[in-house]
Tab-separated table of N, CA and C in Angstrom:
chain	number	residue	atom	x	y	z
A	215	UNK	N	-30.823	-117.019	34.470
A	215	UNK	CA	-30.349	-117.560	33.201
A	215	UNK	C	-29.610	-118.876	33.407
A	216	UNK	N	-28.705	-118.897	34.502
A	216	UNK	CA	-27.998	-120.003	34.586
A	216	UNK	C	-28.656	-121.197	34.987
A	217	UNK	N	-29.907	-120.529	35.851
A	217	UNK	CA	-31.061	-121.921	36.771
A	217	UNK	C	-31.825	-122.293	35.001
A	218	UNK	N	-32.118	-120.940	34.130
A	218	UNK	CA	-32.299	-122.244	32.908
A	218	UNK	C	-31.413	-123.323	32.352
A	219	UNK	N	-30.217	-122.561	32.076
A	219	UNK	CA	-29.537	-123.822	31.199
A	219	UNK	C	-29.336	-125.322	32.509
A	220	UNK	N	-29.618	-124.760	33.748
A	220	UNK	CA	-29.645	-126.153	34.412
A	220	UNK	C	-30.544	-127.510	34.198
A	221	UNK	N	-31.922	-126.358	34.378
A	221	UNK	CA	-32.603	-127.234	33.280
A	221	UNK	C	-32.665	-127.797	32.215
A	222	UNK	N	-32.833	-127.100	31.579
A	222	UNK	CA	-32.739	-127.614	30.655
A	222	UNK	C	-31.027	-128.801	30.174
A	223	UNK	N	-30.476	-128.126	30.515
A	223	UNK	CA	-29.527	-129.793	30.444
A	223	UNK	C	-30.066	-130.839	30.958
A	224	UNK	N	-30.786	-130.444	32.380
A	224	UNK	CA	-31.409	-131.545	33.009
A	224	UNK	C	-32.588	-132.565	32.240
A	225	UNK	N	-32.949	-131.772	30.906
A	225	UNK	CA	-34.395	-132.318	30.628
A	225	UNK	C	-33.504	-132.815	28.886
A	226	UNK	N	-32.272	-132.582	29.214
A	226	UNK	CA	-31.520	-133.003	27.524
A	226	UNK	C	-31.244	-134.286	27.716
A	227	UNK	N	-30.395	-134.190	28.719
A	227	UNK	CA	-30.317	-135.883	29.402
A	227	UNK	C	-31.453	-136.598	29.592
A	228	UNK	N	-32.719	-136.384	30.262
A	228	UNK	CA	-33.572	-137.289	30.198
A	228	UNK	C	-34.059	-137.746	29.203
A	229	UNK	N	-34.376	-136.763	28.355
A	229	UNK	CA	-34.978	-136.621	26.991
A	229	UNK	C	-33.815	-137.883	26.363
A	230	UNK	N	-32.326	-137.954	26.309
A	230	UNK	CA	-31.437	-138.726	25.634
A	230	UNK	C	-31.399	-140.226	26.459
A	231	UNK	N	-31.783	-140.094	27.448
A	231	UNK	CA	-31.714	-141.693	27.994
A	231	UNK	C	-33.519	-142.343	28.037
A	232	UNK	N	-34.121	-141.682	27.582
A	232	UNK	CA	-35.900	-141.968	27.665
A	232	UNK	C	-35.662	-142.724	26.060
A	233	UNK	N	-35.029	-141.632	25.312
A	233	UNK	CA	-34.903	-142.347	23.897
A	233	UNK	C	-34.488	-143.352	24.203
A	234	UNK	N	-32.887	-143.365	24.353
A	234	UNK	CA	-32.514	-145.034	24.851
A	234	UNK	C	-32.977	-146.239	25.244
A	235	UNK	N	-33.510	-146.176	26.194
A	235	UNK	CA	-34.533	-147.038	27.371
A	235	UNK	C	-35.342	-146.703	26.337
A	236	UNK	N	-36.467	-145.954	25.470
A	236	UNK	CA	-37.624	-147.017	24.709
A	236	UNK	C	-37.280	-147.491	23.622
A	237	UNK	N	-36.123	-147.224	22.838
A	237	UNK	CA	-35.478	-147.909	21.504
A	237	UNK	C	-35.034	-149.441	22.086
A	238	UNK	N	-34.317	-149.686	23.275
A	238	UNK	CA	-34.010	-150.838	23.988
A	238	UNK	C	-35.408	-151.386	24.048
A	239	UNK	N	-36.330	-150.893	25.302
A	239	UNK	CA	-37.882	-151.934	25.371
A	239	UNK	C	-38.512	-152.485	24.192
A	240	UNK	N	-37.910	-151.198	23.170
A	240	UNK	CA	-39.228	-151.776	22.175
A	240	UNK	C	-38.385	-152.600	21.032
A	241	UNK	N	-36.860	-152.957	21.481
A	241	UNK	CA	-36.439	-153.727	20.775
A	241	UNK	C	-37.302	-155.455	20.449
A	242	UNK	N	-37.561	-155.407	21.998
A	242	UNK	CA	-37.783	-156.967	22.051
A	242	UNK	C	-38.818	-156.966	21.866
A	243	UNK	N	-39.831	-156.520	21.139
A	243	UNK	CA	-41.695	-156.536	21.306
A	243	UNK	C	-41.552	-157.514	19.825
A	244	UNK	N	-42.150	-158.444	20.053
A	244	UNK	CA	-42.122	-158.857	18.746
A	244	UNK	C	-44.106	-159.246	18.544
A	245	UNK	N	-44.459	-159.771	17.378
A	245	UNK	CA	-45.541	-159.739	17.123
A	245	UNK	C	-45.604	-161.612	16.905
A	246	UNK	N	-45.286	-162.391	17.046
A	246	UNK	CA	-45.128	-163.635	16.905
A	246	UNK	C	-44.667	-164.293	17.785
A	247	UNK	N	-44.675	-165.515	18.093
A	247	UNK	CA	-43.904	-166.839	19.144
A	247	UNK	C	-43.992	-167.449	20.278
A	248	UNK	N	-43.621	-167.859	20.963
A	248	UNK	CA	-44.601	-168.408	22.123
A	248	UNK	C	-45.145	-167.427	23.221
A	249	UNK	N	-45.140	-168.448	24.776
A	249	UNK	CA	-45.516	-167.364	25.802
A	249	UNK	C	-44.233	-166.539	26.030
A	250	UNK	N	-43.619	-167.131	26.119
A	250	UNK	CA	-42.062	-166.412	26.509
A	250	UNK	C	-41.913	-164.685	25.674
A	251	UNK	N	-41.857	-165.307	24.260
A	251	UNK	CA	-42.251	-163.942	23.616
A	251	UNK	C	-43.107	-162.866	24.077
A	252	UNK	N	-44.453	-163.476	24.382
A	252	UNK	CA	-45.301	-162.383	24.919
A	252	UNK	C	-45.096	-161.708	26.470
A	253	UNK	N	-44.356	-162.284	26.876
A	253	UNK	CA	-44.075	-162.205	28.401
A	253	UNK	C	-42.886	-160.811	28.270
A	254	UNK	N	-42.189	-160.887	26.933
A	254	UNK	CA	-41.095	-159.968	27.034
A	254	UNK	C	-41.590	-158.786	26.262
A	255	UNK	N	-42.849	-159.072	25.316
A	255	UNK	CA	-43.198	-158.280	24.148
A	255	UNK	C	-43.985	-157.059	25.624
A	256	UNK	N	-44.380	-157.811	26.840
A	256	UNK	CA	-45.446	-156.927	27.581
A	256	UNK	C	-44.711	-156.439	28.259
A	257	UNK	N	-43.717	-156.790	28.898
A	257	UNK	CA	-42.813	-156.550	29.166
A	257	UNK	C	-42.076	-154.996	29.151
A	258	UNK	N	-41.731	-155.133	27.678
A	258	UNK	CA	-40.971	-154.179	26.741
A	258	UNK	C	-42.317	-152.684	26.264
A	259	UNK	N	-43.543	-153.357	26.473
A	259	UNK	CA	-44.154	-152.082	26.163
A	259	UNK	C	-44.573	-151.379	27.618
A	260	UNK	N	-44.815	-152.570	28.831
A	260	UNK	CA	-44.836	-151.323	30.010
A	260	UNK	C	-43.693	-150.641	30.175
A	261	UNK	N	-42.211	-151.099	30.020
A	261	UNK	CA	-41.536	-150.441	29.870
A	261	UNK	C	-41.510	-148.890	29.339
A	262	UNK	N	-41.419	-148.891	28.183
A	262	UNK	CA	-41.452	-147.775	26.894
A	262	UNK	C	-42.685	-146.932	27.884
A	263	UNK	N	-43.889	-147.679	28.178
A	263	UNK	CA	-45.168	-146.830	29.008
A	263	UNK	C	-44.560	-145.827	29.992
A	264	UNK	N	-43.771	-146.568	31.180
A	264	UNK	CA	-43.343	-146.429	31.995
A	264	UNK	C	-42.450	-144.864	31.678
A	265	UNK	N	-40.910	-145.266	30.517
A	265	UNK	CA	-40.699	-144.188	30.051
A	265	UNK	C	-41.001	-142.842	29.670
A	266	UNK	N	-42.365	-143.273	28.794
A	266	UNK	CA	-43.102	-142.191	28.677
A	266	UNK	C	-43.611	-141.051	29.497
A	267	UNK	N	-43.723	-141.957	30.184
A	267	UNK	CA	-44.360	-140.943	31.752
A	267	UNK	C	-43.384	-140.277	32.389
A	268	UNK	N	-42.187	-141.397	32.302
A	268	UNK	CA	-41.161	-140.228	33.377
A	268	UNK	C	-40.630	-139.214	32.752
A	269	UNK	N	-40.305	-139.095	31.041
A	269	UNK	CA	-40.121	-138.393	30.163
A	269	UNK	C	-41.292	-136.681	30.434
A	270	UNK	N	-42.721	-137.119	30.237
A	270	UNK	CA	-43.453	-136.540	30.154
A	270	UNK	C	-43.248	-135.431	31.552
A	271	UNK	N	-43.409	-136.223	32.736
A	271	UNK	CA	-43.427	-135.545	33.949
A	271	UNK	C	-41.992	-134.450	34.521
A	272	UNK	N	-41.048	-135.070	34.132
A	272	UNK	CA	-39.805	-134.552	33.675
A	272	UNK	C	-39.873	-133.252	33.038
A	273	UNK	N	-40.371	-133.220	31.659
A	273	UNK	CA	-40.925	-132.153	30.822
A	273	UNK	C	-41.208	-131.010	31.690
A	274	UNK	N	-42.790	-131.333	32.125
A	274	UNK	CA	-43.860	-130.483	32.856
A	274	UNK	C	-43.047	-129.849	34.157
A	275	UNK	N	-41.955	-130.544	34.589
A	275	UNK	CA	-41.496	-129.986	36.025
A	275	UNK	C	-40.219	-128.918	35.516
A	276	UNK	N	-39.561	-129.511	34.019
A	276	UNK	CA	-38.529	-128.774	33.489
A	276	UNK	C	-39.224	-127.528	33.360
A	277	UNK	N	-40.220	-127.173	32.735
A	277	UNK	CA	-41.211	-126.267	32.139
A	277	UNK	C	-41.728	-125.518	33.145
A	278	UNK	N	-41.925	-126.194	34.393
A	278	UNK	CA	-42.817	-125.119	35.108
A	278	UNK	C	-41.117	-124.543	35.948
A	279	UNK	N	-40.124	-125.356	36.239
A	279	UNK	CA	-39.241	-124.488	36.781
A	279	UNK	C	-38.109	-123.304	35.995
A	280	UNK	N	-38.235	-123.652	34.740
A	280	UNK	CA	-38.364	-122.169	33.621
A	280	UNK	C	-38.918	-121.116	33.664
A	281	UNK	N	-39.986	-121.650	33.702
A	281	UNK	CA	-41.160	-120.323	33.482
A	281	UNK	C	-41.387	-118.987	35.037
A	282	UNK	N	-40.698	-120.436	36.304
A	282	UNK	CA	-41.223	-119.480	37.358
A	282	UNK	C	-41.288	-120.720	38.401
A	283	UNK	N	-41.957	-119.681	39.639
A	283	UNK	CA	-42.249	-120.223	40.811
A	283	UNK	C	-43.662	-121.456	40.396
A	284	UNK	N	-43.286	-122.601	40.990
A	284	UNK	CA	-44.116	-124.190	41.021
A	284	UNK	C	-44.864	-124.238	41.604
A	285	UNK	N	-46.160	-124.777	40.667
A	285	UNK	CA	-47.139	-125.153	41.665
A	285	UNK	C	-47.546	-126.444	41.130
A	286	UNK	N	-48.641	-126.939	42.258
A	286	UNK	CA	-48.643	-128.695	42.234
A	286	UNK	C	-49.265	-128.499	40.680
A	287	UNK	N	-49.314	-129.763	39.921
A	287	UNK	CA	-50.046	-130.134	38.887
A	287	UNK	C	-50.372	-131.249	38.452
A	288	UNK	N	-52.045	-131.689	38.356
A	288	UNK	CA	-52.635	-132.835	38.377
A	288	UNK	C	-51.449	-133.383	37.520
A	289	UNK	N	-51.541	-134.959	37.934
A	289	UNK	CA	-50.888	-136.076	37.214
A	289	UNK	C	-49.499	-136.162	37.470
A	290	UNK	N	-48.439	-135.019	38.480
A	290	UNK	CA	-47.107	-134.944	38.403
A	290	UNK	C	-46.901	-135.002	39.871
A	291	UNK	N	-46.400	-136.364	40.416
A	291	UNK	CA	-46.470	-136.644	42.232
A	291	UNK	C	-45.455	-135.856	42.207
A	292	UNK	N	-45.398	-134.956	43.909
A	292	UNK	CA	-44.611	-134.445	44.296
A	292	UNK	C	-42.984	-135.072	44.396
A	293	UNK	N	-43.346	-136.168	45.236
A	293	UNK	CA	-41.592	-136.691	44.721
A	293	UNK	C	-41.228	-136.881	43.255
A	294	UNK	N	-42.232	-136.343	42.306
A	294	UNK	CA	-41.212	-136.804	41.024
A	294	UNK	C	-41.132	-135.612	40.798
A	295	UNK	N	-41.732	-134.316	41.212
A	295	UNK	CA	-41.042	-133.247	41.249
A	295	UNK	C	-39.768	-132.838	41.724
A	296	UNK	N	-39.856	-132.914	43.281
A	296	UNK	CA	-38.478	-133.179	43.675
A	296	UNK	C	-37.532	-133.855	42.955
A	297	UNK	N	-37.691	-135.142	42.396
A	297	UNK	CA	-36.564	-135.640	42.067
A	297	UNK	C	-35.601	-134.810	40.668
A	298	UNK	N	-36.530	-134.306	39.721
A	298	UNK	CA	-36.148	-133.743	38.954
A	298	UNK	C	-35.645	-132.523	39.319
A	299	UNK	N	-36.164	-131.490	40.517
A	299	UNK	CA	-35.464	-130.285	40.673
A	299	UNK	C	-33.929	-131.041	41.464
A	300	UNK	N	-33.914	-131.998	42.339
A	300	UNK	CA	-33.031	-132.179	42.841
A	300	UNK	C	-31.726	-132.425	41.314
A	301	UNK	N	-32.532	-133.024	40.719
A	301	UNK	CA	-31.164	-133.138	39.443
A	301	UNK	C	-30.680	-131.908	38.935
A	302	UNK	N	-32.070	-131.164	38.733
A	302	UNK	CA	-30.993	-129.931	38.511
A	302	UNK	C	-30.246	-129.019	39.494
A	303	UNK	N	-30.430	-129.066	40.966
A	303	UNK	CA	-29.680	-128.927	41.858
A	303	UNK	C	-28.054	-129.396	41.662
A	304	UNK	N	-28.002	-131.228	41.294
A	304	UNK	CA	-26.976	-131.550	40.787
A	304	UNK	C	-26.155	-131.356	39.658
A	305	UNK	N	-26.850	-131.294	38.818
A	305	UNK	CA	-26.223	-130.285	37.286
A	305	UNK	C	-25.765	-129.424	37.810
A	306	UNK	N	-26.141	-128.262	38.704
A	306	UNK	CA	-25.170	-127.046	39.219
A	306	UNK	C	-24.520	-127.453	39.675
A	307	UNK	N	-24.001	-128.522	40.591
A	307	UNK	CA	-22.854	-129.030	41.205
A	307	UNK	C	-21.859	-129.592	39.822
A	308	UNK	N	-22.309	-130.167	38.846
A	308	UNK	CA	-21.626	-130.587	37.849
A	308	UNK	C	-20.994	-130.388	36.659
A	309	UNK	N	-21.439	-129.055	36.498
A	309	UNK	CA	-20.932	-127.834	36.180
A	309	UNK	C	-20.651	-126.624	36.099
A	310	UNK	N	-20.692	-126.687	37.795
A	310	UNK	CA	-20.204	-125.575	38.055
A	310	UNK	C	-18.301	-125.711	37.804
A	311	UNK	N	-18.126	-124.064	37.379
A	311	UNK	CA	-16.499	-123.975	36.907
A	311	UNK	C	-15.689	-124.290	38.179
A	312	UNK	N	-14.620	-124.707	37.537
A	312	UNK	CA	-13.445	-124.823	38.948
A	312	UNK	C	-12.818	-123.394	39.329
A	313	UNK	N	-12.499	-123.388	40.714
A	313	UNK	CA	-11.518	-121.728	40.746
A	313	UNK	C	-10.343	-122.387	41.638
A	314	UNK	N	-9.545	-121.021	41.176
A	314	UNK	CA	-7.889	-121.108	41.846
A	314	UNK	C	-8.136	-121.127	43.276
A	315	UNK	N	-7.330	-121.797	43.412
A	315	UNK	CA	-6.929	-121.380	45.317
A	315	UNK	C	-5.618	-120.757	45.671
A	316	UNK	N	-5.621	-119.700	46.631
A	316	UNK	CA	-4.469	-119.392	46.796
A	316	UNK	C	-3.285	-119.639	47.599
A	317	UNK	N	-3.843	-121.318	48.174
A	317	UNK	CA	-3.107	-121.694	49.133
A	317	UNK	C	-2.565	-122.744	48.089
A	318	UNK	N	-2.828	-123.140	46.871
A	318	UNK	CA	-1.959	-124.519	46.459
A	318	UNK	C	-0.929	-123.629	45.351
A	319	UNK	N	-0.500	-125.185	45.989
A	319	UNK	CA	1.293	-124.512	44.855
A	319	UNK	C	1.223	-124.505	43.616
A	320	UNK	N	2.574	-124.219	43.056
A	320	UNK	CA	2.352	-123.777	41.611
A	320	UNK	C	2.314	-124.865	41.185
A	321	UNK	N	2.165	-125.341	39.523
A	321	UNK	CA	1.809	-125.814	39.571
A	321	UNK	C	3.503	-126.668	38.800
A	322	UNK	N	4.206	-125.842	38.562
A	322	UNK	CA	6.049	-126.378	38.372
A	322	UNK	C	6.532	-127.234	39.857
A	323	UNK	N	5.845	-127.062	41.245
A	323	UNK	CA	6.563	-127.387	42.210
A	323	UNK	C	5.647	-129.263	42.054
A	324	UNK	N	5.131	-129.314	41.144
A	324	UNK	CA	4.026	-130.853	41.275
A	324	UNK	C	4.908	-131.946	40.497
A	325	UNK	N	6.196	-131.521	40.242
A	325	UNK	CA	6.901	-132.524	39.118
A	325	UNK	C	7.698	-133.520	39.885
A	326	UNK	N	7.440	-134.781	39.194
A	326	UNK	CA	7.700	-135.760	40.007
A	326	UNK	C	9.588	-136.147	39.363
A	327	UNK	N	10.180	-136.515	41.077
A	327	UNK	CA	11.328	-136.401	40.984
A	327	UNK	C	11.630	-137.788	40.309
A	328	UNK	N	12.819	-137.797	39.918
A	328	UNK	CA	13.362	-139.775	39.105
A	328	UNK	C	14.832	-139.659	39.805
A	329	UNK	N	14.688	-141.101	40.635
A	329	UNK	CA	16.032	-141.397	41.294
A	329	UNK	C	16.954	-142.058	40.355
């Protein structure tokens, strides 16, 4: 249960910065003006392309590590598998809860003295 919600946080965030990054690319696409324009308009849509894909592949790796044990799948390179399980590797580091220790002091002995 908990390796889901890893994921899936993992695929909330991508999902929220894929939006970002293609609302940004496809800011600058314009349909008019010189070369310069078109240079940024092509620019801005391999971009958003680009997005798409890592969005997509992201998905498919969120999805298959939900459902179960992974196997390869046309169109999704192994390092971009990895990279995504490794994030959710890191999500467990990032929220995982804090615990007490029983070697630190209380927490009255931390008050700072005034001369």
């Amino acid at each position: 249960m908990i390796a889901r919600c890893r994921c899936l946080l993992v695929w909330a965030v991508v999902t929220a910065v894929a939006v970002g990054v293609g609302r940004w690319s496809l800011a600058g696409v314009t349909g008019a003006g010189g070369f310069d324009d078109l240079v940024v308009s092509v620019a801005g849509l391999a971009l958003a392309g680009c997005t798409a894909w890592a969005w997509t592949v992201s998905t498919v790796v969120v999805a298959q590590a939900v459902r179960g044990p992974l196997r390869p799948t046309t169109g999704v390179p192994a390092w971009a598998s990895r990279v995504v399980l490794a994030a959710c590797g890191v999500a467990a580091l990032g929220v995982a809860p804090a615990q007490a220790s029983y070697d630190a002091p209380p927490p009255s002995s931390a008050r700072v003295r005034r001369s």
